[in-house]
Amino acid sequence: PWAMTRYDMVRGFAPMIREVVRTKRMPPWHADPHYGSFVGDRSMTNADARDLVHWIEAGAPRGNGPDPLATLDKSWSEWTLGKPDLIVEVPAYAVPATGVISYQYPLAANPLGRDVWIRAIEIIPGNRAVVHHVLAGIDDPGSGERRAIRGQMGELGGYAPGKNAIPYPTDSGILLRKEASFRFQMHYTPNGKAITEVTRLGLYFYDKPPKHSMQMDLIYNASLSIPANTKSYSESLDKVFDRDIMLYSLLPHAHLRGRAAKFTAHYPDGHKEVLLSVPKYDFNWQPLYALNPPKLIPAGTRVVMDMSWDNSAQNPANPDPGKVVRWGDQTWEEMNVGWFRFRNADDEDRANALRIDADTRAANQRQERRAN
């Protein structure tokens, strides 16, 4: 990481910029542009990438006028979504200098004496060098919202490398009852220096209850077993939605051997649609793929997640290609998980979907007439 604070800094790193743009390591965005549109898309168009590389190969000429980077006078908020309405600290944890730490599941009290609806969250680790990921959930036995430790954690959201803080969709939220508390899944990774780490959860509230209640669900295979020295191993998982829903986001998750992921909707009328394709999965960047706009998924739709792994010596991130890899929490083990965030659909959603379909058909017909 380095800061673009002045022209000379950019020019000095120009060869690196050219390399990471050409190899598509930057910008960090891995969704195939042929399928879907997503909130916070960080990709670069081919035209912009070409212009940037040509400028670098021309010697990164300075141009005229003052350096806009050197004269930039702007302060950046610690919280990307602004100051939270409530900040909750995860109980402090003493991370040792070395060793392996099992996932931790601490609880934190809810200081509010009233029910609130949450419209967004943001998680800031105290030390990103020793926090790999965080999942935040609600522990509310009174409403049946207590999550199993290895089950549905993270209904509020989470933090992981490259994950973006995105508010819940307009007029949709999650209820936090006054009797509830917070439960976290913490993955700590020692980095050679003992440190006491305190992560913070920022919560943003609605002034009045939203129209819709958000839901989260996941699919996973805890019996995962990937053969040794295997270049491409694949598995499919699926989920059938038994009612009409508005699907808001998708998130595939694997570890260092993860190679590619794809979500495909198989609709009741027989046709299918790729909702998200990540042809080059990168464990170091795990954004939430929020559909733009959200998509109506009719009852009876089966959504299939295809995941593949590279457990060969050709995978430079592979810790041990000669080992059979099974499901496990630690980075050198593997996972096969798909997250869905959605809400129940209503008549207005169904009417809007019909209108969008009609507009799309009309546009396609106009395009066909022009082509003929």
mmCIF file of C-alpha atoms in Angstrom:
data_model
loop_
_atom_site.group_PDB
_atom_site.id
_atom_site.type_symbol
_atom_site.label_atom_id
_atom_site.label_comp_id
_atom_site.label_asym_id
_atom_site.label_seq_id
_atom_site.Cartn_x
_atom_site.Cartn_y
_atom_site.Cartn_z
ATOM 1 C CA PRO A 1 0.000 0.000 0.000
ATOM 2 C CA TRP A 2 1.152 3.504 -0.815
ATOM 3 C CA ALA A 3 -0.467 6.913 -0.946
ATOM 4 C CA MET A 4 -0.859 8.962 -4.132
ATOM 5 C CA THR A 5 0.221 12.174 -2.425
ATOM 6 C CA ARG A 6 2.007 13.839 -5.365
ATOM 7 C CA TYR A 7 2.907 13.348 -9.023
ATOM 8 C CA ASP A 8 6.470 12.180 -8.275
ATOM 9 C CA MET A 9 5.100 9.379 -6.103
ATOM 10 C CA VAL A 10 2.796 8.173 -8.900
ATOM 11 C CA ARG A 11 5.571 8.381 -11.478
ATOM 12 C CA GLY A 12 7.897 6.374 -9.224
ATOM 13 C CA PHE A 13 5.349 3.586 -8.948
ATOM 14 C CA ALA A 14 4.294 3.777 -12.622
ATOM 15 C CA PRO A 15 5.961 0.465 -13.659
ATOM 16 C CA MET A 16 4.156 -1.308 -10.807
ATOM 17 C CA ILE A 17 0.852 0.299 -11.804
ATOM 18 C CA ARG A 18 1.298 -0.936 -15.359
ATOM 19 C CA GLU A 19 2.044 -4.474 -14.176
ATOM 20 C CA VAL A 20 -0.918 -4.818 -11.787
ATOM 21 C CA VAL A 21 -3.362 -3.265 -14.284
ATOM 22 C CA ARG A 22 -2.184 -5.528 -17.102
ATOM 23 C CA THR A 23 -2.429 -8.638 -14.915
ATOM 24 C CA LYS A 24 -5.814 -7.428 -13.572
ATOM 25 C CA ARG A 25 -4.653 -7.576 -9.949
ATOM 26 C CA MET A 26 -5.796 -3.962 -9.727
ATOM 27 C CA PRO A 27 -8.333 -2.527 -9.397
ATOM 28 C CA PRO A 28 -9.486 -5.282 -7.005
ATOM 29 C CA TRP A 29 -12.723 -6.444 -8.625
ATOM 30 C CA HIS A 30 -13.350 -10.003 -9.737
ATOM 31 C CA ALA A 31 -16.939 -10.200 -11.004
ATOM 32 C CA ASP A 32 -17.261 -11.099 -14.693
ATOM 33 C CA PRO A 33 -18.713 -7.961 -16.376
ATOM 34 C CA HIS A 34 -20.804 -10.114 -18.723
ATOM 35 C CA TYR A 35 -23.135 -11.093 -15.873
ATOM 36 C CA GLY A 36 -25.019 -8.595 -13.758
ATOM 37 C CA SER A 37 -24.331 -5.164 -12.368
ATOM 38 C CA PHE A 38 -23.213 -4.479 -8.805
ATOM 39 C CA VAL A 39 -23.098 -1.655 -6.284
ATOM 40 C CA GLY A 40 -19.572 -0.340 -5.741
ATOM 41 C CA ASP A 41 -18.112 -1.907 -8.899
ATOM 42 C CA ARG A 42 -14.377 -1.121 -8.727
ATOM 43 C CA SER A 43 -13.472 -2.440 -12.167
ATOM 44 C CA MET A 44 -11.678 -0.419 -14.828
ATOM 45 C CA THR A 45 -12.907 -0.310 -18.405
ATOM 46 C CA ASN A 46 -10.621 -1.615 -21.145
ATOM 47 C CA ALA A 47 -10.428 1.903 -22.593
ATOM 48 C CA ASP A 48 -9.324 3.422 -19.280
ATOM 49 C CA ALA A 49 -6.778 0.669 -18.703
ATOM 50 C CA ARG A 50 -5.385 1.212 -22.213
ATOM 51 C CA ASP A 51 -5.116 4.984 -21.665
ATOM 52 C CA LEU A 52 -3.334 4.496 -18.345
ATOM 53 C CA VAL A 53 -0.834 1.955 -19.703
ATOM 54 C CA HIS A 54 -0.113 4.094 -22.789
ATOM 55 C CA TRP A 55 0.529 7.127 -20.548
ATOM 56 C CA ILE A 56 2.987 5.118 -18.439
ATOM 57 C CA GLU A 57 4.749 3.731 -21.521
ATOM 58 C CA ALA A 58 5.071 7.294 -22.834
ATOM 59 C CA GLY A 59 7.151 8.101 -19.753
ATOM 60 C CA ALA A 60 4.289 9.248 -17.495
ATOM 61 C CA PRO A 61 4.512 12.880 -18.732
ATOM 62 C CA ARG A 62 3.793 15.528 -16.118
ATOM 63 C CA GLY A 63 1.464 17.855 -18.007
ATOM 64 C CA ASN A 64 0.847 21.511 -17.118
ATOM 65 C CA GLY A 65 -0.501 23.322 -14.074
ATOM 66 C CA PRO A 66 -0.298 22.673 -10.334
ATOM 67 C CA ASP A 67 -0.148 19.142 -8.992
ATOM 68 C CA PRO A 68 -3.721 18.413 -7.806
ATOM 69 C CA LEU A 69 -2.489 15.665 -5.483
ATOM 70 C CA ALA A 70 0.055 17.882 -3.728
ATOM 71 C CA THR A 71 -2.528 20.606 -3.166
ATOM 72 C CA LEU A 72 -5.343 18.281 -2.058
ATOM 73 C CA ASP A 73 -6.680 19.410 1.293
ATOM 74 C CA LYS A 74 -9.093 16.735 2.487
ATOM 75 C CA SER A 75 -9.517 14.723 5.646
ATOM 76 C CA TRP A 76 -10.895 11.202 5.459
ATOM 77 C CA SER A 77 -13.377 9.928 8.015
ATOM 78 C CA GLU A 78 -12.360 6.913 10.071
ATOM 79 C CA TRP A 79 -15.836 5.540 9.370
ATOM 80 C CA THR A 80 -16.591 5.425 5.646
ATOM 81 C CA LEU A 81 -20.339 5.686 6.308
ATOM 82 C CA GLY A 82 -19.941 8.614 8.718
ATOM 83 C CA LYS A 83 -20.125 8.682 12.502
ATOM 84 C CA PRO A 84 -22.197 5.717 13.777
ATOM 85 C CA ASP A 85 -25.220 6.075 16.040
ATOM 86 C CA LEU A 86 -23.711 3.422 18.313
ATOM 87 C CA ILE A 87 -20.209 1.967 18.628
ATOM 88 C CA VAL A 88 -19.837 -1.440 20.281
ATOM 89 C CA GLU A 89 -16.436 -2.806 21.250
ATOM 90 C CA VAL A 90 -15.673 -6.475 20.840
ATOM 91 C CA PRO A 91 -14.139 -7.714 24.113
ATOM 92 C CA ALA A 92 -10.360 -7.265 24.064
ATOM 93 C CA TYR A 93 -8.385 -10.322 23.002
ATOM 94 C CA ALA A 94 -4.693 -10.983 23.685
ATOM 95 C CA VAL A 95 -3.287 -12.248 20.376
ATOM 96 C CA PRO A 96 -0.058 -14.175 21.005
ATOM 97 C CA ALA A 97 3.032 -13.653 18.868
ATOM 98 C CA THR A 98 2.866 -17.149 17.386
ATOM 99 C CA GLY A 99 0.639 -20.192 17.254
ATOM 100 C CA VAL A 100 -2.768 -21.116 15.900
ATOM 101 C CA ILE A 101 -5.895 -19.508 17.348
ATOM 102 C CA SER A 102 -9.263 -21.184 17.047
ATOM 103 C CA TYR A 103 -12.149 -18.953 16.017
ATOM 104 C CA GLN A 104 -13.376 -16.909 18.966
ATOM 105 C CA TYR A 105 -17.085 -16.229 19.622
ATOM 106 C CA PRO A 106 -17.298 -13.339 22.103
ATOM 107 C CA LEU A 107 -20.491 -11.623 23.174
ATOM 108 C CA ALA A 108 -20.968 -7.885 23.684
ATOM 109 C CA ALA A 109 -23.776 -6.231 25.608
ATOM 110 C CA ASN A 110 -26.375 -4.018 23.965
ATOM 111 C CA PRO A 111 -26.393 -0.702 25.876
ATOM 112 C CA LEU A 112 -29.671 0.510 24.344
ATOM 113 C CA GLY A 113 -32.849 0.372 26.365
ATOM 114 C CA ARG A 114 -35.117 0.349 23.327
ATOM 115 C CA ASP A 115 -35.779 -1.530 20.117
ATOM 116 C CA VAL A 116 -34.065 -0.077 17.041
ATOM 117 C CA TRP A 117 -33.938 -0.863 13.340
ATOM 118 C CA ILE A 118 -30.437 -1.064 11.855
ATOM 119 C CA ARG A 119 -29.878 0.436 8.401
ATOM 120 C CA ALA A 120 -26.119 -0.213 8.099
ATOM 121 C CA ILE A 121 -23.075 -1.445 9.971
ATOM 122 C CA GLU A 122 -19.325 -0.977 9.631
ATOM 123 C CA ILE A 123 -16.570 -2.928 11.362
ATOM 124 C CA ILE A 124 -13.130 -1.480 12.086
ATOM 125 C CA PRO A 125 -10.453 -3.839 13.465
ATOM 126 C CA GLY A 126 -8.112 -2.399 16.055
ATOM 127 C CA ASN A 127 -5.194 -4.024 14.228
ATOM 128 C CA ARG A 128 -5.791 -5.316 10.698
ATOM 129 C CA ALA A 129 -2.500 -7.237 10.776
ATOM 130 C CA VAL A 130 -3.909 -9.761 13.257
ATOM 131 C CA VAL A 131 -7.633 -9.736 12.346
ATOM 132 C CA HIS A 132 -8.400 -11.771 9.264
ATOM 133 C CA HIS A 133 -12.175 -11.531 9.414
ATOM 134 C CA VAL A 134 -15.118 -10.666 11.644
ATOM 135 C CA LEU A 135 -18.760 -11.757 11.460
ATOM 136 C CA ALA A 136 -21.307 -9.806 13.487
ATOM 137 C CA GLY A 137 -24.653 -11.247 14.528
ATOM 138 C CA ILE A 138 -27.512 -10.839 16.966
ATOM 139 C CA ASP A 139 -27.917 -13.038 20.027
ATOM 140 C CA ASP A 140 -31.596 -12.832 20.944
ATOM 141 C CA PRO A 141 -32.937 -16.090 22.428
ATOM 142 C CA GLY A 142 -36.283 -14.442 23.156
ATOM 143 C CA SER A 143 -37.077 -13.998 19.463
ATOM 144 C CA GLY A 144 -35.443 -17.168 18.203
ATOM 145 C CA GLU A 145 -32.567 -15.229 16.683
ATOM 146 C CA ARG A 146 -29.787 -17.014 18.541
ATOM 147 C CA ARG A 147 -27.365 -18.335 15.952
ATOM 148 C CA ALA A 148 -25.507 -21.596 16.251
ATOM 149 C CA ILE A 149 -21.777 -21.089 16.590
ATOM 150 C CA ARG A 150 -21.058 -22.886 13.328
ATOM 151 C CA GLY A 151 -24.378 -22.003 11.753
ATOM 152 C CA GLN A 152 -25.798 -18.757 10.504
ATOM 153 C CA MET A 153 -23.390 -16.164 11.817
ATOM 154 C CA GLY A 154 -23.042 -12.731 10.317
ATOM 155 C CA GLU A 155 -26.628 -11.668 9.660
ATOM 156 C CA LEU A 156 -25.608 -8.099 10.486
ATOM 157 C CA GLY A 157 -22.560 -8.206 8.209
ATOM 158 C CA GLY A 158 -18.835 -8.615 8.511
ATOM 159 C CA TYR A 159 -15.299 -7.538 7.789
ATOM 160 C CA ALA A 160 -12.785 -9.328 5.568
ATOM 161 C CA PRO A 161 -9.932 -8.240 3.316
ATOM 162 C CA GLY A 162 -11.351 -6.077 0.541
ATOM 163 C CA LYS A 163 -14.891 -6.093 1.918
ATOM 164 C CA ASN A 164 -16.811 -2.894 1.291
ATOM 165 C CA ALA A 165 -19.208 -1.263 3.776
ATOM 166 C CA ILE A 166 -22.589 -1.058 2.001
ATOM 167 C CA PRO A 167 -25.777 0.146 3.738
ATOM 168 C CA TYR A 168 -28.748 -2.166 3.665
ATOM 169 C CA PRO A 169 -31.096 -1.487 0.724
ATOM 170 C CA THR A 170 -33.447 1.499 0.921
ATOM 171 C CA ASP A 171 -36.298 1.015 3.391
ATOM 172 C CA SER A 172 -34.895 -2.353 4.517
ATOM 173 C CA GLY A 173 -33.276 -3.122 7.833
ATOM 174 C CA ILE A 174 -32.692 -5.540 10.713
ATOM 175 C CA LEU A 175 -34.473 -5.293 14.046
ATOM 176 C CA LEU A 176 -32.320 -5.132 17.175
ATOM 177 C CA ARG A 177 -34.532 -5.764 20.190
ATOM 178 C CA LYS A 178 -33.555 -4.158 23.492
ATOM 179 C CA GLU A 179 -33.189 -7.610 25.078
ATOM 180 C CA ALA A 180 -30.692 -8.737 22.429
ATOM 181 C CA SER A 181 -26.909 -8.672 22.564
ATOM 182 C CA PHE A 182 -24.199 -9.024 19.932
ATOM 183 C CA ARG A 183 -22.322 -12.178 18.990
ATOM 184 C CA PHE A 184 -19.120 -12.157 16.947
ATOM 185 C CA GLN A 185 -17.003 -14.658 15.083
ATOM 186 C CA MET A 186 -13.378 -13.489 15.303
ATOM 187 C CA HIS A 187 -10.548 -14.949 13.242
ATOM 188 C CA TYR A 188 -7.210 -13.810 14.679
ATOM 189 C CA THR A 189 -3.876 -14.513 12.969
ATOM 190 C CA PRO A 190 -0.631 -14.024 14.960
ATOM 191 C CA ASN A 191 2.004 -12.012 13.110
ATOM 192 C CA GLY A 192 5.109 -12.358 15.291
ATOM 193 C CA LYS A 193 4.272 -9.757 17.926
ATOM 194 C CA ALA A 194 1.979 -10.189 20.899
ATOM 195 C CA ILE A 195 -0.789 -7.594 20.931
ATOM 196 C CA THR A 196 -4.112 -6.927 22.631
ATOM 197 C CA GLU A 197 -6.707 -6.291 19.938
ATOM 198 C CA VAL A 198 -10.039 -4.456 20.202
ATOM 199 C CA THR A 199 -12.354 -4.415 17.178
ATOM 200 C CA ARG A 200 -15.262 -1.967 16.956
ATOM 201 C CA LEU A 201 -18.716 -2.384 15.443
ATOM 202 C CA GLY A 202 -20.436 0.797 14.257
ATOM 203 C CA LEU A 203 -24.224 0.709 13.899
ATOM 204 C CA TYR A 204 -26.482 3.135 12.021
ATOM 205 C CA PHE A 205 -30.192 3.334 12.873
ATOM 206 C CA TYR A 206 -33.435 4.315 11.162
ATOM 207 C CA ASP A 207 -35.519 7.097 12.685
ATOM 208 C CA LYS A 208 -38.624 4.972 12.107
ATOM 209 C CA PRO A 209 -39.167 1.310 11.229
ATOM 210 C CA PRO A 210 -38.416 0.493 7.566
ATOM 211 C CA LYS A 211 -40.890 -1.205 5.284
ATOM 212 C CA HIS A 212 -38.927 -4.434 4.927
ATOM 213 C CA SER A 213 -37.021 -6.792 7.216
ATOM 214 C CA MET A 214 -33.756 -8.103 5.782
ATOM 215 C CA GLN A 215 -32.869 -11.794 5.986
ATOM 216 C CA MET A 216 -29.687 -13.789 5.535
ATOM 217 C CA ASP A 217 -29.127 -17.431 4.688
ATOM 218 C CA LEU A 218 -26.201 -19.557 3.591
ATOM 219 C CA ILE A 219 -25.307 -22.851 1.993
ATOM 220 C CA TYR A 220 -22.172 -24.811 2.826
ATOM 221 C CA ASN A 221 -20.606 -28.251 2.790
ATOM 222 C CA ALA A 222 -18.749 -29.107 5.998
ATOM 223 C CA SER A 223 -17.840 -32.513 4.493
ATOM 224 C CA LEU A 224 -15.660 -30.881 1.846
ATOM 225 C CA SER A 225 -12.642 -32.998 0.856
ATOM 226 C CA ILE A 226 -10.332 -31.884 -1.970
ATOM 227 C CA PRO A 227 -7.945 -34.525 -3.381
ATOM 228 C CA ALA A 228 -4.209 -33.873 -3.272
ATOM 229 C CA ASN A 229 -2.375 -32.621 -6.363
ATOM 230 C CA THR A 230 -5.608 -31.731 -8.146
ATOM 231 C CA LYS A 231 -5.583 -28.766 -10.516
ATOM 232 C CA SER A 232 -9.352 -28.373 -10.662
ATOM 233 C CA TYR A 233 -11.833 -29.804 -8.181
ATOM 234 C CA SER A 234 -15.450 -28.616 -8.221
ATOM 235 C CA GLU A 235 -18.585 -28.909 -6.128
ATOM 236 C CA SER A 236 -22.117 -27.578 -6.485
ATOM 237 C CA LEU A 237 -24.462 -26.481 -3.698
ATOM 238 C CA ASP A 238 -27.985 -25.190 -4.110
ATOM 239 C CA LYS A 239 -30.820 -23.437 -2.343
ATOM 240 C CA VAL A 240 -34.497 -23.488 -3.317
ATOM 241 C CA PHE A 241 -36.529 -20.422 -2.360
ATOM 242 C CA ASP A 242 -40.053 -21.441 -1.356
ATOM 243 C CA ARG A 243 -41.504 -17.920 -1.735
ATOM 244 C CA ASP A 244 -40.986 -14.832 -3.876
ATOM 245 C CA ILE A 245 -37.994 -12.832 -2.624
ATOM 246 C CA MET A 246 -36.002 -9.760 -3.535
ATOM 247 C CA LEU A 247 -32.378 -10.897 -3.719
ATOM 248 C CA TYR A 248 -29.928 -8.179 -2.712
ATOM 249 C CA SER A 249 -26.468 -9.675 -2.521
ATOM 250 C CA LEU A 250 -24.326 -12.762 -2.979
ATOM 251 C CA LEU A 251 -21.011 -13.728 -1.440
ATOM 252 C CA PRO A 252 -18.933 -16.832 -2.251
ATOM 253 C CA HIS A 253 -16.274 -17.888 0.245
ATOM 254 C CA ALA A 254 -13.293 -20.225 -0.013
ATOM 255 C CA HIS A 255 -9.701 -20.101 1.229
ATOM 256 C CA LEU A 256 -6.270 -20.110 -0.427
ATOM 257 C CA ARG A 257 -7.089 -22.858 -2.919
ATOM 258 C CA GLY A 258 -10.302 -21.172 -4.100
ATOM 259 C CA ARG A 259 -10.247 -20.832 -7.885
ATOM 260 C CA ALA A 260 -13.668 -19.704 -9.174
ATOM 261 C CA ALA A 261 -17.289 -19.316 -8.112
ATOM 262 C CA LYS A 262 -20.596 -18.874 -9.920
ATOM 263 C CA PHE A 263 -24.229 -18.433 -8.839
ATOM 264 C CA THR A 264 -26.888 -19.529 -11.361
ATOM 265 C CA ALA A 265 -30.654 -19.162 -10.933
ATOM 266 C CA HIS A 266 -32.768 -22.014 -12.348
ATOM 267 C CA TYR A 267 -36.266 -20.562 -12.654
ATOM 268 C CA PRO A 268 -39.551 -22.500 -12.404
ATOM 269 C CA ASP A 269 -40.334 -21.832 -16.105
ATOM 270 C CA GLY A 270 -37.200 -23.735 -17.129
ATOM 271 C CA HIS A 271 -34.803 -20.956 -18.098
ATOM 272 C CA LYS A 272 -31.652 -20.143 -16.172
ATOM 273 C CA GLU A 273 -29.579 -17.026 -15.532
ATOM 274 C CA VAL A 274 -26.068 -16.432 -14.195
ATOM 275 C CA LEU A 275 -26.442 -13.988 -11.304
ATOM 276 C CA LEU A 276 -22.732 -13.711 -10.459
ATOM 277 C CA SER A 277 -19.560 -15.179 -11.909
ATOM 278 C CA VAL A 278 -16.166 -14.818 -10.227
ATOM 279 C CA PRO A 279 -13.838 -16.551 -12.698
ATOM 280 C CA LYS A 280 -10.676 -15.730 -10.732
ATOM 281 C CA TYR A 281 -11.456 -15.946 -7.023
ATOM 282 C CA ASP A 282 -8.966 -14.137 -4.785
ATOM 283 C CA PHE A 283 -8.869 -14.916 -1.064
ATOM 284 C CA ASN A 284 -7.215 -11.545 -0.415
ATOM 285 C CA TRP A 285 -10.206 -9.591 -1.739
ATOM 286 C CA GLN A 286 -13.671 -10.673 -0.633
ATOM 287 C CA PRO A 287 -16.210 -7.965 -1.471
ATOM 288 C CA LEU A 288 -19.938 -8.293 -0.998
ATOM 289 C CA TYR A 289 -21.558 -8.467 -4.439
ATOM 290 C CA ALA A 290 -24.694 -6.319 -4.072
ATOM 291 C CA LEU A 291 -26.992 -6.576 -7.095
ATOM 292 C CA ASN A 292 -27.849 -3.292 -8.797
ATOM 293 C CA PRO A 293 -30.825 -3.297 -8.963
ATOM 294 C CA PRO A 294 -31.999 -6.078 -6.602
ATOM 295 C CA LYS A 295 -33.610 -9.004 -8.385
ATOM 296 C CA LEU A 296 -37.008 -10.644 -7.941
ATOM 297 C CA ILE A 297 -36.540 -14.393 -7.472
ATOM 298 C CA PRO A 298 -39.872 -16.235 -7.864
ATOM 299 C CA ALA A 299 -40.913 -19.060 -5.565
ATOM 300 C CA GLY A 300 -39.531 -22.404 -6.668
ATOM 301 C CA THR A 301 -36.293 -20.962 -8.048
ATOM 302 C CA ARG A 302 -33.209 -23.066 -7.376
ATOM 303 C CA VAL A 303 -29.993 -21.065 -7.061
ATOM 304 C CA VAL A 304 -26.872 -23.164 -7.648
ATOM 305 C CA MET A 305 -23.411 -22.147 -6.467
ATOM 306 C CA ASP A 306 -20.561 -23.818 -8.351
ATOM 307 C CA MET A 307 -17.193 -23.529 -6.600
ATOM 308 C CA SER A 308 -13.818 -24.827 -7.782
ATOM 309 C CA TRP A 309 -10.411 -25.127 -6.129
ATOM 310 C CA ASP A 310 -6.794 -25.503 -7.306
ATOM 311 C CA ASN A 311 -4.951 -27.881 -4.987
ATOM 312 C CA SER A 312 -1.905 -28.225 -7.220
ATOM 313 C CA ALA A 313 1.653 -26.941 -7.166
ATOM 314 C CA GLN A 314 0.645 -24.495 -9.924
ATOM 315 C CA ASN A 315 -1.303 -22.515 -7.334
ATOM 316 C CA PRO A 316 1.348 -20.231 -5.775
ATOM 317 C CA ALA A 317 -0.840 -19.639 -2.697
ATOM 318 C CA ASN A 318 -1.227 -23.361 -1.972
ATOM 319 C CA PRO A 319 0.353 -24.236 1.401
ATOM 320 C CA ASP A 320 0.689 -27.965 0.617
ATOM 321 C CA PRO A 321 -0.462 -29.421 -2.729
ATOM 322 C CA GLY A 322 0.395 -32.950 -1.601
ATOM 323 C CA LYS A 323 -2.255 -32.926 1.115
ATOM 324 C CA VAL A 324 -5.928 -33.856 0.996
ATOM 325 C CA VAL A 325 -7.685 -30.658 2.098
ATOM 326 C CA ARG A 326 -10.816 -30.769 4.215
ATOM 327 C CA TRP A 327 -13.250 -28.275 5.671
ATOM 328 C CA GLY A 328 -11.780 -26.195 8.472
ATOM 329 C CA ASP A 329 -11.657 -22.740 10.017
ATOM 330 C CA GLN A 330 -7.985 -22.027 9.447
ATOM 331 C CA THR A 331 -6.643 -20.447 6.287
ATOM 332 C CA TRP A 332 -4.648 -23.541 5.244
ATOM 333 C CA GLU A 333 -7.841 -25.592 5.420
ATOM 334 C CA GLU A 334 -10.770 -24.950 3.054
ATOM 335 C CA MET A 335 -14.391 -23.870 2.903
ATOM 336 C CA ASN A 336 -17.284 -23.928 0.481
ATOM 337 C CA VAL A 337 -19.835 -21.297 1.523
ATOM 338 C CA GLY A 338 -22.369 -19.100 -0.256
ATOM 339 C CA TRP A 339 -24.229 -16.242 1.448
ATOM 340 C CA PHE A 340 -27.563 -14.750 0.364
ATOM 341 C CA ARG A 341 -29.086 -11.506 1.644
ATOM 342 C CA PHE A 342 -32.741 -10.982 0.737
ATOM 343 C CA ARG A 343 -36.239 -10.033 1.884
ATOM 344 C CA ASN A 344 -39.754 -11.209 1.147
ATOM 345 C CA ALA A 345 -41.208 -9.734 -2.042
ATOM 346 C CA ASP A 346 -44.530 -7.898 -2.208
ATOM 347 C CA ASP A 347 -47.014 -6.988 -4.968
ATOM 348 C CA GLU A 348 -45.149 -3.786 -5.789
ATOM 349 C CA ASP A 349 -41.940 -5.774 -6.355
ATOM 350 C CA ARG A 350 -43.769 -8.167 -8.681
ATOM 351 C CA ALA A 351 -45.302 -5.297 -10.670
ATOM 352 C CA ASN A 352 -41.918 -3.595 -11.031
ATOM 353 C CA ALA A 353 -40.349 -6.838 -12.213
ATOM 354 C CA LEU A 354 -43.030 -7.242 -14.893
ATOM 355 C CA ARG A 355 -42.453 -3.670 -16.049
ATOM 356 C CA ILE A 356 -38.688 -4.178 -16.240
ATOM 357 C CA ASP A 357 -39.160 -7.400 -18.210
ATOM 358 C CA ALA A 358 -41.498 -5.622 -20.652
ATOM 359 C CA ASP A 359 -39.022 -2.745 -21.089
ATOM 360 C CA THR A 360 -36.194 -5.218 -21.676
ATOM 361 C CA ARG A 361 -38.177 -7.147 -24.299
ATOM 362 C CA ALA A 362 -39.109 -3.919 -26.066
ATOM 363 C CA ALA A 363 -35.484 -2.779 -26.107
ATOM 364 C CA ASN A 364 -34.348 -6.135 -27.491
ATOM 365 C CA GLN A 365 -37.008 -5.967 -30.207
ATOM 366 C CA ARG A 366 -35.894 -2.464 -31.208
ATOM 367 C CA GLN A 367 -32.310 -3.655 -31.388
ATOM 368 C CA GLU A 368 -33.302 -6.606 -33.583
ATOM 369 C CA ARG A 369 -35.249 -4.296 -35.949
ATOM 370 C CA ARG A 370 -32.234 -1.992 -36.288
ATOM 371 C CA ALA A 371 -29.987 -4.988 -36.965
ATOM 372 C CA ASN A 372 -32.318 -6.171 -39.723
#
